[in-house]
Short mmCIF file of C-alpha atoms and ligand atoms in Angstrom, two decimals:
data_model
loop_
_atom_site.label_atom_id
_atom_site.label_comp_id
_atom_site.label_asym_id
_atom_site.label_seq_id
_atom_site.Cartn_x
_atom_site.Cartn_y
_atom_site.Cartn_z
CA MET T 1 -67.86 13.06 -154.07
CA LEU T 2 -69.38 16.62 -152.44
CA THR T 3 -73.72 16.09 -150.94
CA GLU T 4 -76.12 18.57 -153.06
CA ILE T 5 -76.38 20.04 -149.73
CA GLU T 6 -72.74 20.68 -150.53
CA LYS T 7 -72.43 22.27 -153.31
CA GLN T 8 -75.11 24.54 -152.14
CA PHE T 9 -74.02 25.27 -149.32
CA ILE T 10 -70.15 26.19 -150.42
CA GLU T 11 -71.48 27.63 -153.57
CA THR T 12 -73.74 30.48 -151.75
CA HIS T 13 -70.70 30.74 -149.15
CA SER T 14 -67.81 32.19 -150.64
CA LEU T 15 -66.82 34.37 -148.74
CA SER T 16 -66.92 32.86 -145.87
CA ALA T 17 -65.21 30.05 -147.00
CA ASN T 18 -61.96 32.34 -148.63
CA LYS T 19 -62.19 33.13 -144.99
CA ALA T 20 -61.91 30.12 -142.95
CA GLU T 21 -59.01 29.83 -145.19
CA HIS T 22 -57.56 32.54 -144.25
CA ALA T 23 -58.11 32.31 -140.26
CA ARG T 24 -56.44 29.47 -140.54
CA SER T 25 -53.48 30.98 -139.97
CA LEU T 26 -54.13 32.89 -138.25
CA PHE T 27 -56.10 30.40 -135.07
CA PRO T 28 -55.42 26.28 -134.54
CA GLY T 29 -57.83 25.32 -136.74
CA GLY T 30 -59.43 28.82 -137.84
CA VAL T 31 -61.46 29.52 -135.08
CA THR T 32 -61.75 31.18 -131.68
CA HIS T 33 -63.87 28.22 -129.48
CA ASP T 34 -64.21 24.42 -129.84
CA SER T 35 -67.80 24.02 -130.26
CA ARG T 36 -67.45 26.95 -133.59
CA ARG T 37 -65.42 24.80 -135.57
CA GLN T 38 -67.71 24.05 -138.62
CA TYR T 39 -68.05 21.43 -141.68
CA PRO T 40 -66.91 22.38 -143.72
CA PHE T 41 -65.62 25.28 -143.00
CA GLN T 42 -67.21 27.79 -140.05
CA LEU T 43 -69.32 31.14 -141.86
CA TYR T 44 -68.14 34.55 -141.02
CA TYR T 45 -71.28 36.47 -139.24
CA THR T 46 -71.54 39.93 -139.63
CA LYS T 47 -74.31 41.38 -137.90
CA GLY T 48 -77.44 40.49 -135.30
CA SER T 49 -80.77 41.86 -134.45
CA GLY T 50 -83.89 40.60 -132.64
CA THR T 51 -83.60 36.74 -133.61
CA HIS T 52 -82.01 37.83 -137.51
CA LYS T 53 -78.18 37.74 -137.93
CA HIS T 54 -76.35 37.63 -141.21
CA ASP T 55 -72.73 36.90 -142.58
CA VAL T 56 -70.54 38.21 -144.77
CA ASP T 57 -72.02 36.69 -148.47
CA GLY T 58 -75.21 38.47 -147.43
CA ASN T 59 -77.20 35.77 -146.63
CA GLU T 60 -79.47 35.72 -143.25
CA TYR T 61 -80.56 33.33 -140.47
CA ILE T 62 -82.91 32.82 -137.55
CA ASP T 63 -80.18 32.23 -134.83
CA PHE T 64 -80.86 29.90 -132.79
CA TRP T 65 -77.55 29.50 -131.48
CA SER T 66 -79.02 33.10 -129.47
CA GLY T 67 -75.44 33.74 -128.25
CA HIS T 68 -74.62 30.41 -126.86
CA GLY T 69 -76.92 30.89 -125.05
CA SER T 70 -77.02 34.12 -123.34
CA LEU T 71 -79.17 35.90 -125.62
CA ILE T 72 -82.74 35.32 -124.21
CA LEU T 73 -83.80 38.82 -125.31
CA GLY T 74 -82.40 38.74 -129.03
CA HIS T 75 -79.64 40.47 -130.49
CA SER T 76 -79.01 44.06 -128.99
CA HIS T 77 -82.23 44.60 -127.43
CA PRO T 78 -82.86 48.16 -127.65
CA GLU T 79 -82.06 48.97 -123.22
CA ILE T 80 -79.70 46.86 -123.29
CA VAL T 81 -77.54 48.92 -126.60
CA SER T 82 -78.89 52.20 -124.31
CA ALA T 83 -77.75 51.69 -121.28
CA VAL T 84 -74.12 50.81 -122.67
CA GLN T 85 -73.83 53.57 -124.76
CA ASN T 86 -74.34 55.53 -121.37
CA GLN T 87 -72.40 52.98 -119.48
CA ILE T 88 -68.88 53.42 -122.06
CA SER T 89 -69.21 57.32 -122.16
CA GLN T 90 -69.43 57.23 -118.29
CA GLY T 91 -66.02 54.93 -118.06
CA THR T 92 -65.84 50.60 -118.22
CA HIS T 93 -62.96 49.80 -115.36
CA LEU T 94 -63.30 52.32 -112.42
CA SER T 95 -61.04 50.03 -110.56
CA GLY T 96 -63.55 50.25 -107.29
CA SER T 97 -67.24 49.55 -106.67
CA SER T 98 -69.63 51.42 -107.69
CA ASP T 99 -74.25 50.84 -107.03
CA LEU T 100 -74.51 49.13 -110.13
CA GLU T 101 -72.78 45.87 -108.75
CA MET T 102 -74.42 46.16 -105.79
CA GLU T 103 -77.83 46.71 -108.25
CA TRP T 104 -76.77 43.68 -110.56
CA ALA T 105 -76.28 40.63 -107.03
CA SER T 106 -79.08 42.91 -105.84
CA HIS T 107 -81.88 41.08 -109.07
CA VAL T 108 -79.51 38.00 -108.70
CA ILE T 109 -80.16 37.39 -105.02
CA ASP T 110 -84.27 38.19 -105.65
CA LEU T 111 -84.37 35.94 -108.24
CA ILE T 112 -82.36 33.10 -107.09
CA PRO T 113 -83.12 31.48 -104.61
CA SER T 114 -80.31 29.95 -103.09
CA ALA T 115 -78.65 33.27 -103.46
CA GLU T 116 -78.26 34.95 -100.08
CA LYS T 117 -74.30 36.37 -101.54
CA VAL T 118 -72.72 36.92 -104.45
CA ARG T 119 -69.22 36.96 -106.31
CA PHE T 120 -68.84 38.05 -109.30
CA HIS T 121 -66.70 36.47 -112.35
CA SER T 122 -66.21 37.13 -116.18
CA SER T 123 -67.50 33.60 -117.35
CA GLY T 124 -68.91 30.53 -116.17
CA THR T 125 -65.39 28.52 -116.32
CA GLU T 126 -64.47 31.02 -113.62
CA ALA T 127 -67.83 30.72 -111.13
CA ASP T 128 -67.41 27.05 -111.34
CA MET T 129 -63.70 26.68 -110.55
CA MET T 130 -64.64 29.32 -108.05
CA ALA T 131 -67.46 27.00 -106.74
CA MET T 132 -64.85 24.43 -105.90
CA ARG T 133 -62.31 26.00 -104.24
CA MET T 134 -65.29 27.12 -102.00
CA ALA T 135 -66.79 23.78 -101.71
CA ARG T 136 -63.12 22.53 -100.93
CA ALA T 137 -62.39 25.41 -98.25
CA TYR T 138 -66.08 25.42 -96.26
CA THR T 139 -66.20 21.71 -95.68
CA LYS T 140 -62.21 21.06 -95.93
CA LYS T 141 -62.54 18.10 -97.64
CA SER T 142 -60.85 17.82 -101.41
CA LYS T 143 -62.93 15.63 -104.22
CA ILE T 144 -65.59 17.03 -106.42
CA VAL T 145 -68.49 14.43 -107.91
CA LYS T 146 -69.41 15.69 -111.57
CA PHE T 147 -72.23 13.16 -114.32
CA GLN T 148 -70.58 11.92 -117.51
CA HIS T 149 -71.22 14.04 -120.46
CA HIS T 150 -71.94 17.46 -118.27
CA PHE T 151 -70.29 20.16 -119.42
CA HIS T 152 -68.74 23.02 -116.47
CA GLY T 153 -66.26 24.42 -119.14
CA TRP T 154 -62.50 24.38 -119.22
CA SER T 155 -60.70 24.89 -116.14
CA ASP T 156 -58.06 21.40 -115.65
CA TYR T 157 -60.78 19.14 -113.67
CA LEU T 158 -64.08 19.69 -114.64
CA VAL T 159 -62.85 18.90 -118.21
CA LYS T 160 -62.22 14.92 -116.75
CA ASP T 161 -64.34 13.20 -118.59
CA GLY T 162 -64.11 14.95 -122.06
CA ASP T 163 -62.27 15.81 -125.13
CA GLY T 164 -58.36 17.68 -125.33
CA LEU T 165 -56.91 16.84 -121.83
CA GLY T 166 -52.99 17.62 -122.88
CA GLY T 167 -51.75 19.46 -120.15
CA ILE T 168 -53.88 18.25 -117.15
CA PRO T 169 -51.87 16.72 -114.42
CA GLU T 170 -53.72 13.34 -113.97
CA GLU T 171 -52.57 14.35 -109.68
CA THR T 172 -55.87 17.23 -110.81
CA LEU T 173 -58.01 14.50 -112.69
CA SER T 174 -57.25 12.22 -109.79
CA THR T 175 -59.56 14.50 -107.57
CA VAL T 176 -62.58 14.38 -109.49
CA ILE T 177 -64.89 12.13 -109.43
CA VAL T 178 -67.45 10.80 -112.76
CA LEU T 179 -70.71 9.13 -112.38
CA PRO T 180 -73.90 8.20 -113.95
CA PRO T 181 -76.71 10.64 -113.58
CA ASN T 182 -79.78 9.31 -112.86
CA ASP T 183 -77.82 6.57 -110.18
CA SER T 184 -79.07 7.42 -107.03
CA GLU T 185 -77.67 4.74 -106.07
CA THR T 186 -74.20 4.80 -107.05
CA LEU T 187 -74.51 8.32 -106.18
CA GLU T 188 -75.40 7.31 -102.26
CA ASN T 189 -72.74 3.94 -102.70
CA THR T 190 -70.25 6.70 -103.52
CA LEU T 191 -70.57 9.13 -101.10
CA LYS T 192 -70.55 6.61 -98.37
CA ASN T 193 -67.85 4.97 -99.01
CA ASN T 194 -65.50 7.89 -99.93
CA SER T 195 -65.23 10.76 -96.93
CA ASP T 196 -63.13 13.36 -99.17
CA ILE T 197 -66.12 14.49 -101.23
CA ALA T 198 -66.32 17.87 -101.19
CA ALA T 199 -68.79 18.98 -103.67
CA VAL T 200 -71.50 17.90 -106.26
CA ILE T 201 -71.94 19.39 -109.42
CA ILE T 202 -74.81 18.83 -111.44
CA GLU T 203 -75.85 20.99 -115.21
CA PRO T 204 -79.34 20.22 -113.70
CA THR T 205 -81.16 19.53 -116.82
CA GLY T 206 -78.59 18.22 -118.11
CA ALA T 207 -75.54 16.94 -120.13
CA HIS T 208 -74.66 19.55 -122.99
CA MET T 209 -77.55 21.75 -121.84
CA GLY T 210 -80.11 18.58 -121.65
CA LEU T 211 -79.62 17.00 -124.87
CA GLN T 212 -78.61 14.19 -121.85
CA PRO T 213 -81.93 14.44 -119.40
CA ILE T 214 -81.93 14.55 -115.60
CA ARG T 215 -85.16 13.15 -113.97
CA PRO T 216 -86.30 15.39 -111.92
CA SER T 217 -86.81 12.82 -108.77
CA PHE T 218 -83.06 13.02 -108.80
CA LEU T 219 -82.70 16.15 -108.06
CA GLU T 220 -83.92 15.90 -105.19
CA ASP T 221 -82.24 12.73 -104.39
CA LEU T 222 -78.93 14.46 -105.04
CA ARG T 223 -80.14 17.55 -102.52
CA ARG T 224 -81.17 15.14 -99.37
CA LEU T 225 -78.06 13.14 -100.28
CA CYS T 226 -75.73 15.89 -99.89
CA THR T 227 -76.84 17.53 -96.94
CA GLN T 228 -77.08 13.14 -95.24
CA TYR T 229 -73.00 13.55 -96.04
CA GLY T 230 -72.13 16.75 -95.32
CA VAL T 231 -71.22 17.67 -99.54
CA VAL T 232 -71.80 21.27 -100.76
CA LEU T 233 -74.26 20.15 -103.72
CA ILE T 234 -73.32 22.62 -107.22
CA PHE T 235 -75.67 23.83 -109.65
CA ASP T 236 -74.61 25.50 -113.00
CA GLU T 237 -76.93 27.31 -113.89
CA VAL T 238 -75.09 29.10 -115.78
CA VAL T 239 -77.00 28.21 -118.89
CA THR T 240 -80.31 27.32 -117.35
CA GLY T 241 -80.63 30.63 -115.30
CA PHE T 242 -82.63 32.58 -115.66
CA ARG T 243 -84.26 31.16 -118.63
CA ILE T 244 -85.55 27.76 -117.52
CA SER T 245 -87.61 30.00 -115.42
CA ASN T 246 -86.59 33.47 -114.00
CA GLY T 247 -85.48 31.80 -110.96
CA GLY T 248 -83.03 29.50 -113.00
CA ALA T 249 -83.50 25.74 -113.49
CA GLN T 250 -84.05 25.43 -108.96
CA LYS T 251 -86.80 27.13 -108.82
CA TYR T 252 -88.53 25.38 -111.80
CA TYR T 253 -88.01 22.29 -109.70
CA GLY T 254 -87.76 23.42 -106.60
CA VAL T 255 -84.40 21.79 -105.16
CA THR T 256 -82.17 24.55 -103.91
CA PRO T 257 -78.32 23.80 -103.93
CA ASP T 258 -75.79 25.36 -101.49
CA LEU T 259 -73.79 27.43 -104.85
CA THR T 260 -75.05 28.69 -107.85
CA THR T 261 -72.99 30.03 -110.82
CA LEU T 262 -74.30 31.64 -113.46
CA ALA T 263 -72.83 33.32 -117.27
CA LYS T 264 -74.87 33.78 -120.08
CA ILE T 265 -77.49 35.47 -119.63
CA LEU T 266 -76.18 37.76 -116.30
CA GLY T 267 -74.04 39.14 -118.76
CA GLY T 268 -77.15 40.63 -120.53
CA GLY T 269 -74.77 39.58 -124.17
CA LEU T 270 -71.53 40.97 -122.64
CA PRO T 271 -69.11 38.82 -120.72
CA GLY T 272 -70.35 37.98 -117.02
CA GLY T 273 -70.08 34.78 -114.45
CA ALA T 274 -70.84 34.44 -110.90
CA VAL T 275 -71.36 32.39 -108.12
CA CYS T 276 -74.14 33.06 -104.75
CA GLY T 277 -75.25 31.11 -102.92
CA LYS T 278 -75.33 30.35 -99.13
CA ALA T 279 -73.19 33.18 -97.25
CA ASP T 280 -71.34 30.96 -95.07
CA ILE T 281 -70.32 29.26 -98.27
CA ILE T 282 -69.47 32.84 -99.79
CA ASN T 283 -67.49 34.27 -96.79
CA MET T 284 -64.60 31.53 -97.20
CA ILE T 285 -63.77 34.58 -99.30
CA GLU T 286 -64.04 37.46 -96.44
CA THR T 287 -60.17 38.63 -95.10
CA LYS T 288 -60.06 37.50 -91.00
CA ASP T 289 -58.10 39.08 -87.79
CA ASP T 290 -55.91 35.75 -88.72
CA PRO T 291 -53.15 35.62 -90.56
CA GLN T 292 -53.25 31.49 -90.86
CA TYR T 293 -56.56 31.64 -92.31
CA ASN T 294 -56.41 34.07 -93.93
CA LYS T 295 -52.92 31.85 -95.60
CA PHE T 296 -53.99 28.11 -95.51
CA GLN T 297 -58.09 28.23 -95.30
CA ARG T 298 -59.42 31.77 -96.64
CA VAL T 299 -60.05 31.06 -100.75
CA GLY T 300 -57.98 34.42 -102.30
CA HIS T 301 -59.91 36.37 -105.63
CA ASN T 302 -58.96 38.44 -107.68
CA GLY T 303 -60.43 39.26 -111.70
CA THR T 304 -59.46 42.26 -113.29
CA PHE T 305 -62.72 42.37 -114.65
CA ASN T 306 -65.44 41.30 -111.67
CA ALA T 307 -68.37 43.56 -112.11
CA ASN T 308 -66.85 45.65 -115.06
CA PRO T 309 -69.18 48.91 -115.15
CA LEU T 310 -69.85 47.88 -119.06
CA SER T 311 -71.00 43.92 -117.93
CA ALA T 312 -72.61 44.66 -114.93
CA SER T 313 -74.84 48.25 -117.05
CA ALA T 314 -76.01 45.03 -119.85
CA GLY T 315 -76.28 42.77 -116.94
CA VAL T 316 -78.36 45.16 -114.68
CA THR T 317 -80.67 45.84 -117.85
CA ALA T 318 -81.04 42.36 -118.77
CA LEU T 319 -82.74 41.29 -115.09
CA THR T 320 -84.73 44.22 -114.41
CA ILE T 321 -86.25 42.79 -117.95
CA LEU T 322 -86.85 39.98 -116.89
CA LYS T 323 -87.92 40.27 -113.96
CA ARG T 324 -90.62 43.46 -115.64
CA ASP T 325 -92.34 41.74 -118.54
CA PRO T 326 -93.20 37.72 -118.75
CA ILE T 327 -89.44 37.35 -120.98
CA ASN T 328 -89.70 33.19 -120.16
CA ASP T 329 -93.51 32.77 -120.34
CA GLN T 330 -91.90 33.98 -123.95
CA ALA T 331 -89.47 31.94 -124.36
CA ILE T 332 -91.68 28.69 -123.44
CA GLU T 333 -94.85 29.39 -125.18
CA MET T 334 -92.04 29.59 -128.63
CA GLY T 335 -90.46 26.81 -127.06
CA ASN T 336 -93.09 24.91 -126.61
CA LEU T 337 -94.35 25.83 -130.57
CA LEU T 338 -91.24 25.27 -132.25
CA LYS T 339 -91.24 21.24 -130.20
CA GLU T 340 -94.97 21.13 -131.78
CA GLN T 341 -93.85 21.82 -135.30
CA LEU T 342 -90.89 20.85 -135.67
CA ASN T 343 -92.43 17.07 -134.22
CA GLU T 344 -94.61 17.65 -136.73
CA VAL T 345 -92.72 17.36 -139.02
CA LEU T 346 -91.20 14.39 -138.14
CA THR T 347 -93.89 12.74 -138.47
CA ARG T 348 -95.05 13.85 -141.52
CA ASN T 349 -91.75 12.59 -143.07
CA GLU T 350 -91.62 9.57 -141.16
CA VAL T 351 -88.70 10.26 -139.96
CA ALA T 352 -87.61 8.40 -136.75
CA GLY T 353 -86.43 10.90 -133.76
CA CYS T 354 -87.68 13.26 -131.47
CA VAL T 355 -87.12 16.74 -131.60
CA SER T 356 -87.36 17.27 -127.14
CA GLY T 357 -86.18 19.18 -124.34
CA VAL T 358 -87.22 22.19 -120.72
CA ASN T 359 -88.97 25.34 -121.87
CA SER T 360 -87.14 27.03 -123.91
CA LEU T 361 -83.75 24.44 -124.39
CA LEU T 362 -85.06 22.06 -127.52
CA HIS T 363 -82.77 19.06 -129.06
CA ALA T 364 -83.53 17.06 -132.52
CA ARG T 365 -83.00 13.59 -131.75
CA LEU T 366 -82.32 11.61 -135.04
CA GLY T 367 -82.74 7.80 -136.13
CA VAL T 368 -84.17 6.43 -132.90
CA ASP T 369 -87.39 5.11 -132.90
CA HIS T 370 -88.67 5.60 -128.98
CA GLN T 371 -90.99 6.63 -126.69
CA CYS T 372 -90.56 9.66 -125.82
CA ASP T 373 -92.12 12.35 -123.20
CA ARG T 374 -90.76 15.19 -125.17
CA GLU T 375 -89.55 16.97 -122.28
CA ILE T 376 -87.32 14.63 -119.97
CA CYS T 377 -86.51 11.95 -122.60
CA ILE T 378 -83.74 9.87 -121.21
CA LEU T 379 -81.71 7.43 -124.22
CA SER T 380 -79.49 4.32 -123.50
CA GLU T 381 -75.32 5.69 -124.10
CA SER T 382 -76.01 3.39 -127.59
CA GLU T 383 -78.77 4.98 -128.63
CA MET T 384 -76.93 8.41 -127.39
CA LYS T 385 -74.41 6.91 -130.39
CA LYS T 386 -76.94 6.72 -133.03
CA THR T 387 -78.29 10.28 -132.25
CA THR T 388 -75.56 11.81 -132.16
CA ASP T 389 -73.90 10.20 -136.14
CA SER T 390 -71.97 13.17 -137.00
CA LYS T 391 -71.84 12.36 -140.83
CA ARG T 392 -76.16 13.51 -141.11
CA ASN T 393 -76.11 15.67 -137.72
CA ASP T 394 -73.18 17.51 -140.31
CA GLN T 395 -75.83 17.32 -143.32
CA LEU T 396 -78.50 18.85 -141.00
CA ASN T 397 -76.57 21.70 -139.32
CA LEU T 398 -75.67 22.91 -143.33
CA ALA T 399 -79.18 22.43 -144.64
CA MET T 400 -80.79 24.45 -141.96
CA LEU T 401 -77.97 27.03 -143.02
CA ASN T 402 -78.42 26.43 -146.20
CA ASN T 403 -82.31 27.39 -145.46
CA GLY T 404 -81.96 29.99 -143.23
CA VAL T 405 -81.58 29.05 -140.26
CA HIS T 406 -78.09 28.30 -137.71
CA SER T 407 -79.53 25.50 -134.96
CA GLY T 408 -77.54 21.94 -135.85
CA THR T 409 -79.28 19.92 -133.75
CA ARG T 410 -80.25 22.90 -130.77
CA PHE T 411 -82.75 24.73 -130.53
CA ILE T 412 -82.07 27.86 -127.85
CA VAL T 413 -85.34 29.86 -128.38
CA GLY T 414 -84.90 33.24 -126.77
CA ALA T 415 -88.61 35.74 -125.94
CA TYR T 416 -88.46 37.89 -129.29
CA HIS T 417 -88.77 34.58 -131.27
CA SER T 418 -91.90 34.53 -133.49
CA LYS T 419 -94.71 32.98 -134.99
CA GLU T 420 -92.76 33.59 -138.00
CA ASP T 421 -89.88 32.35 -137.56
CA ILE T 422 -90.64 29.24 -135.82
CA ALA T 423 -93.31 28.81 -139.54
CA LYS T 424 -89.90 29.36 -141.39
CA THR T 425 -88.25 27.19 -139.20
CA ALA T 426 -90.15 23.85 -139.35
CA ASP T 427 -89.98 24.96 -143.17
CA ALA T 428 -86.53 25.12 -143.42
CA PHE T 429 -86.36 21.50 -140.71
CA ASP T 430 -88.66 19.69 -143.86
CA ILE T 431 -86.60 21.23 -146.92
CA SER T 432 -83.71 19.82 -145.21
CA LEU T 433 -85.04 16.31 -144.31
CA LYS T 434 -86.48 15.54 -147.64
CA ALA T 435 -82.01 16.70 -148.47
CA LEU T 436 -81.09 14.29 -146.31
CA ARG T 437 -83.54 11.26 -147.37
CA SER T 438 -82.52 11.84 -150.88
CA GLU T 439 -78.77 11.27 -149.51
CA GLY T 440 -80.00 8.09 -147.62
CA LEU T 441 -78.64 9.78 -144.90
CA ILE T 442 -82.21 9.03 -143.03
N1 PMP Q 1 -70.92 25.29 -117.46
C1 PMP Q 1 -71.92 25.30 -118.38
C2 PMP Q 1 -73.27 24.25 -118.04
C3 PMP Q 1 -72.07 25.64 -120.01
O1 PMP Q 1 -72.88 25.63 -120.76
C4 PMP Q 1 -70.34 26.23 -119.74
C5 PMP Q 1 -71.09 27.26 -121.40
N2 PMP Q 1 -71.74 26.42 -122.68
C6 PMP Q 1 -69.68 26.92 -119.32
C7 PMP Q 1 -69.51 26.30 -118.01
C8 PMP Q 1 -68.65 27.63 -119.47
O2 PMP Q 1 -68.93 29.16 -119.10
P1 PMP Q 1 -68.41 30.44 -119.84
O3 PMP Q 1 -68.27 29.60 -121.39
O4 PMP Q 1 -68.99 30.98 -120.12
O5 PMP Q 1 -67.12 29.87 -119.82
#
């Protein structure tokens, strides 16, 4: 039996339903990214402008997916549109070096505290793969430590504790050690008892864009222990870079890693990735006058679209705007306002849970009554399980869409989300929670 929420969703999204049916013959599961699967079917979007987007059925949404986190400036920022339009007429790929790539790297070095040198890629996954390889080559050790549930793209190595391990050799997975986060003692024992660890990689605000937060004091312990045991510390700032502050989580928390991986906001809404950090480590890519070294120790790196002029033009423009305007302050202000208003809605409706997170990355955790400081809200594994109940959260996602908001339980807030957007989102949350209650789901 369909819920009232599902009935409304199906009625108001009939063109998307038809397209989703057709897409099943084109793509596995009908979609082109695992996280774009949506119950009971995905929506087909036509255009985005600022903080809003539209679908094929003529519905309009306030967008909190924000280009999977890449759009702190909203959709189609006029300065980025103009830079990309200008560049497309000058050539999208000149098979060589450009001023733009130097400008792009200079912005990264200016903004990110750990960045002494940079290497560009086309995605966050590639940047994380390269950071691991650089760390292994630099330390001449082989193992990588990651933390449970932390997401670092889809490379063979870093998905070890996730689903979908088909096709990955056991030998590869055995080079990765998965540890619980926020546990300095276990980390220290692991580093002490294993002399073959090249690097530790972490999402510095916690797994899945901060859904399972990291204590700032753990980042400090991590920095101290990596230095003590000669292990490369990698901050995966693919999401947090240029977002938590304009210098990422490392600037916000004052903890400087050896290597940082970047993507998303870096590319100004176009594909782009980078590894930056200590020059000695990044220089593992440099050739020497030593064929043996070049063959066995140097890190090789190609990539047709590395630093391509189109992404570089968007990236340079985005980072220029970030330096010029108080973009991060605005996103944080709007994030705080949304957090406050959504928590008020929870209280008013007497729904157990919280909306919490760091700055502009917020998560709604429903179904557990708990003490929460609204920023670093750490739940036990069993509490986490309750908050991720997919039956309830799928219905919440649909109810929010029915009320003009694309968020699910995660809100990635941009600098241009307006007070009106925030108020409308709080209203949509209120109506959605009431709809969930009518279905007996909360
Ligand atoms: N690291 C983190 C923390 C991410 O959230 C993501 C993607 N959401 C990636 C790496 C992978 O980036 P990409 O999708 O650009 O490969």
